[in-house]
PDB file of C-alpha atoms in Angstrom:
ATOM      1  CA  UNK G  11      99.755 125.605 105.503  1.00 40.00           C
ATOM      2  CA  UNK G  12      99.711 122.322 103.628  1.00 39.00           C
ATOM      3  CA  UNK G  13     101.940 121.142 100.839  1.00 37.00           C
ATOM      4  CA  UNK G  14     101.084 117.482 100.296  1.00 39.00           C
ATOM      5  CA  UNK G  15     100.916 116.137  96.784  1.00 40.00           C
ATOM      6  CA  UNK G  16      98.253 113.468  97.142  1.00 38.00           C
ATOM      7  CA  UNK G  17      98.446 112.671  93.446  1.00 34.00           C
ATOM      8  CA  UNK G  18     102.095 111.719  93.807  1.00 35.00           C
ATOM      9  CA  UNK G  19     101.145 109.087  96.358  1.00 39.00           C
ATOM     10  CA  UNK G  20      98.691 107.449  93.985  1.00 33.00           C
ATOM     11  CA  UNK G  21     101.464 105.514  92.285  1.00 30.00           C
ATOM     12  CA  UNK G  22     102.714 103.946  95.509  1.00 34.00           C
ATOM     13  CA  UNK G  23     101.786 100.468  96.652  1.00 33.00           C
ATOM     14  CA  UNK G  24      99.290 100.101  99.463  1.00 33.00           C
ATOM     15  CA  UNK G  25     101.360  97.853 101.705  1.00 37.00           C
ATOM     16  CA  UNK G  26     104.387  99.024 103.653  1.00 42.00           C
ATOM     17  CA  UNK G  27     107.407  96.944 102.837  1.00 41.00           C
ATOM     18  CA  UNK G  28     108.783  95.059 105.861  1.00 42.00           C
ATOM     19  CA  UNK G  29     112.179  96.639 105.175  1.00 40.00           C
ATOM     20  CA  UNK G  30     110.642 100.074 105.690  1.00 43.00           C
ATOM     21  CA  UNK G  31     109.410  99.231 109.153  1.00 41.00           C
ATOM     22  CA  UNK G  32     112.708  97.659 110.118  1.00 44.00           C
ATOM     23  CA  UNK G  33     115.079 100.089 108.434  1.00 45.00           C
ATOM     24  CA  UNK G  34     118.551  99.880 109.935  1.00 60.00           C
ATOM     25  CA  UNK G  35     120.293 102.681 108.068  1.00 88.00           C
ATOM     26  CA  UNK G  36     119.375 106.297 107.492  1.00 90.00           C
ATOM     27  CA  UNK G  37     119.807 108.953 104.838  1.00 91.00           C
ATOM     28  CA  UNK G  38     120.655 112.546 105.738  1.00 92.00           C
ATOM     29  CA  UNK G  39     119.695 115.487 103.526  1.00 93.00           C
ATOM     30  CA  UNK G  40     121.133 118.883 104.426  1.00 92.00           C
ATOM     31  CA  UNK G  41     120.432 122.210 102.785  1.00 91.00           C
ATOM     32  CA  UNK G  42     123.498 123.810 101.240  1.00 87.00           C
ATOM     33  CA  UNK G  43     121.846 127.237 101.159  1.00 88.00           C
ATOM     34  CA  UNK G  44     122.812 129.413 104.150  1.00 87.00           C
ATOM     35  CA  UNK G  45     119.505 131.264 103.841  1.00 87.00           C
ATOM     36  CA  UNK G  46     117.445 128.026 104.050  1.00 91.00           C
ATOM     37  CA  UNK G  47     119.199 125.763 106.573  1.00 94.00           C
ATOM     38  CA  UNK G  48     117.754 122.381 107.558  1.00 95.00           C
ATOM     39  CA  UNK G  49     118.668 118.760 108.187  1.00 95.00           C
ATOM     40  CA  UNK G  50     116.237 115.934 107.389  1.00 95.00           C
ATOM     41  CA  UNK G  51     117.081 112.394 108.536  1.00 95.00           C
ATOM     42  CA  UNK G  52     114.971 109.499 107.273  1.00 94.00           C
ATOM     43  CA  UNK G  53     115.154 105.708 106.845  1.00 91.00           C
ATOM     44  CA  UNK G  54     117.230 104.250 104.053  1.00 88.00           C
ATOM     45  CA  UNK G  55     115.033 103.287 101.138  1.00 88.00           C
ATOM     46  CA  UNK G  56     113.168 106.570 101.173  1.00 93.00           C
ATOM     47  CA  UNK G  57     114.097 108.981  98.399  1.00 93.00           C
ATOM     48  CA  UNK G  58     114.448 112.775  98.526  1.00 94.00           C
ATOM     49  CA  UNK G  59     113.612 115.133  95.680  1.00 93.00           C
ATOM     50  CA  UNK G  60     113.371 118.885  95.331  1.00 92.00           C
ATOM     51  CA  UNK G  61     115.033 121.133  97.871  1.00 86.00           C
ATOM     52  CA  UNK G  62     116.930 124.344  97.342  1.00 80.00           C
ATOM     53  CA  UNK G  63     114.291 127.018  96.901  1.00 79.00           C
ATOM     54  CA  UNK G  64     111.606 124.368  96.286  1.00 88.00           C
ATOM     55  CA  UNK G  65     109.876 122.136  98.842  1.00 93.00           C
ATOM     56  CA  UNK G  66     111.805 118.979  99.745  1.00 95.00           C
ATOM     57  CA  UNK G  67     109.836 115.748  99.350  1.00 96.00           C
ATOM     58  CA  UNK G  68     110.853 112.397 100.783  1.00 96.00           C
ATOM     59  CA  UNK G  69     108.895 109.267 100.023  1.00 92.00           C
ATOM     60  CA  UNK G  70     109.255 105.539  99.827  1.00 86.00           C
ATOM     61  CA  UNK G  71     108.907 104.074  96.332  1.00 83.00           C
ATOM     62  CA  UNK G  72     107.155 100.969  97.672  1.00 80.00           C
ATOM     63  CA  UNK G  73     104.971 102.392 100.439  1.00 79.00           C
ATOM     64  CA  UNK G  74     102.259 105.038 100.876  1.00 85.00           C
ATOM     65  CA  UNK G  75     104.418 107.344 103.004  1.00 93.00           C
ATOM     66  CA  UNK G  76     105.496 110.833 101.992  1.00 94.00           C
ATOM     67  CA  UNK G  77     106.818 113.858 103.878  1.00 97.00           C
ATOM     68  CA  UNK G  78     107.085 117.374 102.467  1.00 97.00           C
ATOM     69  CA  UNK G  79     109.235 120.141 103.951  1.00 97.00           C
ATOM     70  CA  UNK G  80     108.613 123.766 103.034  1.00 95.00           C
ATOM     71  CA  UNK G  81     110.641 126.726 104.303  1.00 93.00           C
ATOM     72  CA  UNK G  82     109.150 130.206 103.984  1.00 89.00           C
ATOM     73  CA  UNK G  83     110.117 133.658 105.270  1.00 88.00           C
ATOM     74  CA  UNK G  84     108.015 134.907 108.197  1.00 92.00           C
ATOM     75  CA  UNK G  85     107.586 138.292 109.832  1.00 87.00           C
ATOM     76  CA  UNK G  86     106.314 137.058 113.213  1.00 83.00           C
ATOM     77  CA  UNK G  87     109.642 136.448 114.955  1.00 79.00           C
ATOM     78  CA  UNK G  88     107.833 136.161 118.296  1.00 89.00           C
ATOM     79  CA  UNK G  89     105.955 133.026 117.136  1.00 94.00           C
ATOM     80  CA  UNK G  90     105.970 130.121 119.579  1.00 96.00           C
ATOM     81  CA  UNK G  91     104.541 126.631 119.239  1.00 97.00           C
ATOM     82  CA  UNK G  92     102.667 127.048 122.518  1.00 97.00           C
ATOM     83  CA  UNK G  93     100.959 130.248 121.353  1.00 96.00           C
ATOM     84  CA  UNK G  94     100.154 128.682 117.978  1.00 96.00           C
ATOM     85  CA  UNK G  95      98.574 125.707 119.756  1.00 97.00           C
ATOM     86  CA  UNK G  96      96.429 128.032 121.877  1.00 97.00           C
ATOM     87  CA  UNK G  97      95.274 129.909 118.771  1.00 96.00           C
ATOM     88  CA  UNK G  98      94.647 126.821 116.624  1.00 96.00           C
ATOM     89  CA  UNK G  99      91.161 126.893 115.094  1.00 96.00           C
ATOM     90  CA  UNK G 100      90.087 123.257 114.771  1.00 96.00           C
ATOM     91  CA  UNK G 101      87.308 124.018 112.267  1.00 95.00           C
ATOM     92  CA  UNK G 102      89.623 126.091 110.079  1.00 96.00           C
ATOM     93  CA  UNK G 103      92.264 123.345 110.070  1.00 96.00           C
ATOM     94  CA  UNK G 104      89.689 120.703 109.146  1.00 95.00           C
ATOM     95  CA  UNK G 105      88.258 122.871 106.375  1.00 95.00           C
ATOM     96  CA  UNK G 106      91.670 123.542 104.821  1.00 93.00           C
ATOM     97  CA  UNK G 107      92.613 119.851 104.697  1.00 93.00           C
ATOM     98  CA  UNK G 108      89.158 118.817 103.456  1.00 91.00           C
ATOM     99  CA  UNK G 109      90.030 120.349 100.098  1.00 85.00           C
ATOM    100  CA  UNK G 110      92.356 117.414  99.342  1.00 86.00           C
ATOM    101  CA  UNK G 111      91.145 114.967 102.026  1.00 91.00           C
ATOM    102  CA  UNK G 112      87.312 115.006 102.055  1.00 91.00           C
ATOM    103  CA  UNK G 113      85.809 114.378 105.479  1.00 92.00           C
ATOM    104  CA  UNK G 114      89.041 115.326 107.266  1.00 94.00           C
ATOM    105  CA  UNK G 115      88.768 115.105 111.064  1.00 95.00           C
ATOM    106  CA  UNK G 116      91.376 116.615 113.380  1.00 96.00           C
ATOM    107  CA  UNK G 117      92.912 114.180 115.860  1.00 96.00           C
ATOM    108  CA  UNK G 118      95.593 114.921 118.448  1.00 97.00           C
ATOM    109  CA  UNK G 119      97.289 118.298 118.753  1.00 97.00           C
ATOM    110  CA  UNK G 120     100.083 119.661 120.908  1.00 98.00           C
ATOM    111  CA  UNK G 121     103.750 120.575 120.722  1.00 98.00           C
ATOM    112  CA  UNK G 122     106.726 118.358 119.935  1.00 97.00           C
ATOM    113  CA  UNK G 123     110.500 118.779 119.842  1.00 96.00           C
ATOM    114  CA  UNK G 124     112.571 118.951 116.699  1.00 97.00           C
ATOM    115  CA  UNK G 125     116.303 118.569 117.348  1.00 95.00           C
ATOM    116  CA  UNK G 126     116.731 122.304 117.911  1.00 94.00           C
ATOM    117  CA  UNK G 127     113.260 123.835 118.216  1.00 95.00           C
ATOM    118  CA  UNK G 128     109.751 123.229 119.497  1.00 97.00           C
ATOM    119  CA  UNK G 129     107.050 122.669 116.876  1.00 98.00           C
ATOM    120  CA  UNK G 130     103.287 122.776 116.760  1.00 98.00           C
ATOM    121  CA  UNK G 131     101.976 119.310 115.867  1.00 98.00           C
ATOM    122  CA  UNK G 132      98.585 117.934 114.958  1.00 98.00           C
ATOM    123  CA  UNK G 133      97.307 114.925 113.095  1.00 97.00           C
ATOM    124  CA  UNK G 134      94.102 114.102 111.326  1.00 97.00           C
ATOM    125  CA  UNK G 135      92.526 111.537 109.040  1.00 96.00           C
ATOM    126  CA  UNK G 136      90.172 111.355 106.133  1.00 95.00           C
ATOM    127  CA  UNK G 137      87.957 108.427 105.112  1.00 92.00           C
ATOM    128  CA  UNK G 138      88.327 109.469 101.488  1.00 81.00           C
ATOM    129  CA  UNK G 139      91.054 110.776  99.191  1.00 79.00           C
ATOM    130  CA  UNK G 140      92.010 110.916  95.537  1.00 73.00           C
ATOM    131  CA  UNK G 141      93.834 107.625  96.160  1.00 74.00           C
ATOM    132  CA  UNK G 142      90.577 105.952  97.119  1.00 78.00           C
ATOM    133  CA  UNK G 143      91.907 104.950 100.569  1.00 85.00           C
ATOM    134  CA  UNK G 144      91.704 106.621 103.996  1.00 93.00           C
ATOM    135  CA  UNK G 145      94.706 108.878 104.642  1.00 94.00           C
ATOM    136  CA  UNK G 146      96.322 110.350 107.757  1.00 96.00           C
ATOM    137  CA  UNK G 147      98.437 113.498 107.886  1.00 96.00           C
ATOM    138  CA  UNK G 148     100.845 114.581 110.609  1.00 98.00           C
ATOM    139  CA  UNK G 149     101.522 118.327 110.414  1.00 98.00           C
ATOM    140  CA  UNK G 150     104.328 120.124 112.239  1.00 98.00           C
ATOM    141  CA  UNK G 151     105.525 123.709 112.007  1.00 97.00           C
ATOM    142  CA  UNK G 152     107.923 126.053 113.737  1.00 97.00           C
ATOM    143  CA  UNK G 153     109.646 129.408 113.283  1.00 96.00           C
ATOM    144  CA  UNK G 154     113.398 129.846 113.600  1.00 94.00           C
ATOM    145  CA  UNK G 155     115.592 132.821 112.674  1.00 89.00           C
ATOM    146  CA  UNK G 156     112.895 134.514 110.605  1.00 90.00           C
ATOM    147  CA  UNK G 157     111.995 131.357 108.701  1.00 94.00           C
ATOM    148  CA  UNK G 158     108.896 129.194 108.944  1.00 95.00           C
ATOM    149  CA  UNK G 159     109.372 125.433 108.653  1.00 96.00           C
ATOM    150  CA  UNK G 160     106.406 123.221 107.741  1.00 97.00           C
ATOM    151  CA  UNK G 161     106.890 119.441 107.731  1.00 97.00           C
ATOM    152  CA  UNK G 162     103.844 117.421 106.649  1.00 97.00           C
ATOM    153  CA  UNK G 163     103.808 113.617 106.485  1.00 97.00           C
ATOM    154  CA  UNK G 164     101.013 111.659 104.816  1.00 94.00           C
ATOM    155  CA  UNK G 165     100.375 107.925 104.926  1.00 94.00           C
ATOM    156  CA  UNK G 166      97.625 105.348 104.409  1.00 94.00           C
ATOM    157  CA  UNK G 167      95.651 105.189 107.653  1.00 94.00           C
ATOM    158  CA  UNK G 168      95.517 101.373 107.487  1.00 93.00           C
ATOM    159  CA  UNK G 169      99.322 101.318 107.735  1.00 92.00           C
ATOM    160  CA  UNK G 170      99.515 103.583 110.810  1.00 93.00           C
ATOM    161  CA  UNK G 171     101.109 100.932 113.057  1.00 92.00           C
ATOM    162  CA  UNK G 172     104.127 100.776 110.750  1.00 90.00           C
ATOM    163  CA  UNK G 173     104.136 104.289 109.296  1.00 93.00           C
ATOM    164  CA  UNK G 174     103.620 106.458 112.390  1.00 95.00           C
ATOM    165  CA  UNK G 175     106.853 105.377 114.169  1.00 94.00           C
ATOM    166  CA  UNK G 176     108.768 106.297 111.003  1.00 93.00           C
ATOM    167  CA  UNK G 177     107.031 109.680 110.834  1.00 96.00           C
ATOM    168  CA  UNK G 178     107.786 110.280 114.529  1.00 96.00           C
ATOM    169  CA  UNK G 179     111.457 109.439 113.884  1.00 95.00           C
ATOM    170  CA  UNK G 180     111.648 111.889 110.960  1.00 96.00           C
ATOM    171  CA  UNK G 181     110.045 114.654 113.045  1.00 97.00           C
ATOM    172  CA  UNK G 182     112.235 114.064 116.123  1.00 95.00           C
ATOM    173  CA  UNK G 183     115.395 114.180 114.008  1.00 95.00           C
ATOM    174  CA  UNK G 184     114.470 117.221 111.925  1.00 96.00           C
ATOM    175  CA  UNK G 185     116.552 120.359 112.552  1.00 96.00           C
ATOM    176  CA  UNK G 186     116.308 123.969 111.395  1.00 96.00           C
ATOM    177  CA  UNK G 187     120.078 124.070 110.913  1.00 94.00           C
ATOM    178  CA  UNK G 188     122.309 122.308 108.396  1.00 92.00           C
ATOM    179  CA  UNK G 189     124.801 120.775 110.827  1.00 89.00           C
ATOM    180  CA  UNK G 190     122.515 118.596 112.966  1.00 87.00           C
ATOM    181  CA  UNK G 191     123.687 115.122 113.922  1.00 84.00           C
ATOM    182  CA  UNK G 192     121.955 111.764 113.989  1.00 81.00           C
ATOM    183  CA  UNK G 193     119.925 110.231 115.555  1.00 81.00           C
ATOM    184  CA  UNK G 194     117.297 110.735 118.233  1.00 69.00           C
ATOM    185  CA  UNK G 195     115.271 107.642 119.105  1.00 62.00           C
ATOM    186  CA  UNK G 196     117.661 105.185 117.506  1.00 59.00           C
ATOM    187  CA  UNK G 197     120.535 103.097 118.735  1.00 52.00           C
ATOM    188  CA  UNK G 198     123.717 102.784 116.750  1.00 46.00           C
ATOM    189  CA  UNK G 199     124.600  99.135 116.207  1.00 44.00           C
ATOM    190  CA  UNK G 200     127.952  98.214 117.763  1.00 42.00           C
ATOM    191  CA  UNK G 201     130.733  97.449 115.338  1.00 42.00           C
ATOM    192  CA  UNK G 202     131.539  93.768 115.105  1.00 44.00           C
ATOM    193  CA  UNK G 203     134.949  92.828 116.399  1.00 45.00           C
ATOM    194  CA  UNK G 204     137.069  91.031 113.876  1.00 43.00           C
ATOM    195  CA  UNK G 205     139.259  88.172 114.944  1.00 45.00           C
ATOM    196  CA  UNK G 206     142.970  88.858 114.508  1.00 46.00           C
ATOM    197  CA  UNK G 207     144.552  87.174 111.513  1.00 48.00           C
ATOM    198  CA  UNK G 208     146.667  84.171 112.375  1.00 46.00           C
TER     199      UNK G 208
END
């Protein structure tokens, strides 16, 4: 299950902006549809598009970093991330991603927490892409209340040191409900005290 638009990334610059790595504020996108609930929290500067019945895409206009969220109905209500991990076919995963990322090699795999669910997670990289640069994808998926949630994040492999912490933040703060709060893995800056007027 992949929903990355590699072509859309081709217009992005190849260097992460310092402000992206040191983002201090966040944006929150919540679904307003009761049949497709979710909350996505991501660094300020990234832009969301789509949503509703269509996949939601968030990307940074100045960096090769994009995440796509797709919500689909599922029949397997007994799905668990642990069972999905045990049944994961490495060769099948690599073959499916090789269609858009030639030479794709699977990296780490396991389970990871969203705010309100446990997700299957794996990552992998390709030495080639339609962008002409090596790319890395981080794929997560879960099932909640009869819905399947797939969150895929793609970034230039050379920028992993800056991009992966942002991807990890987005994943950790994702929720399969619309009323999730912020933020896991971040500290809220204390408000500055103002001196009383004299």
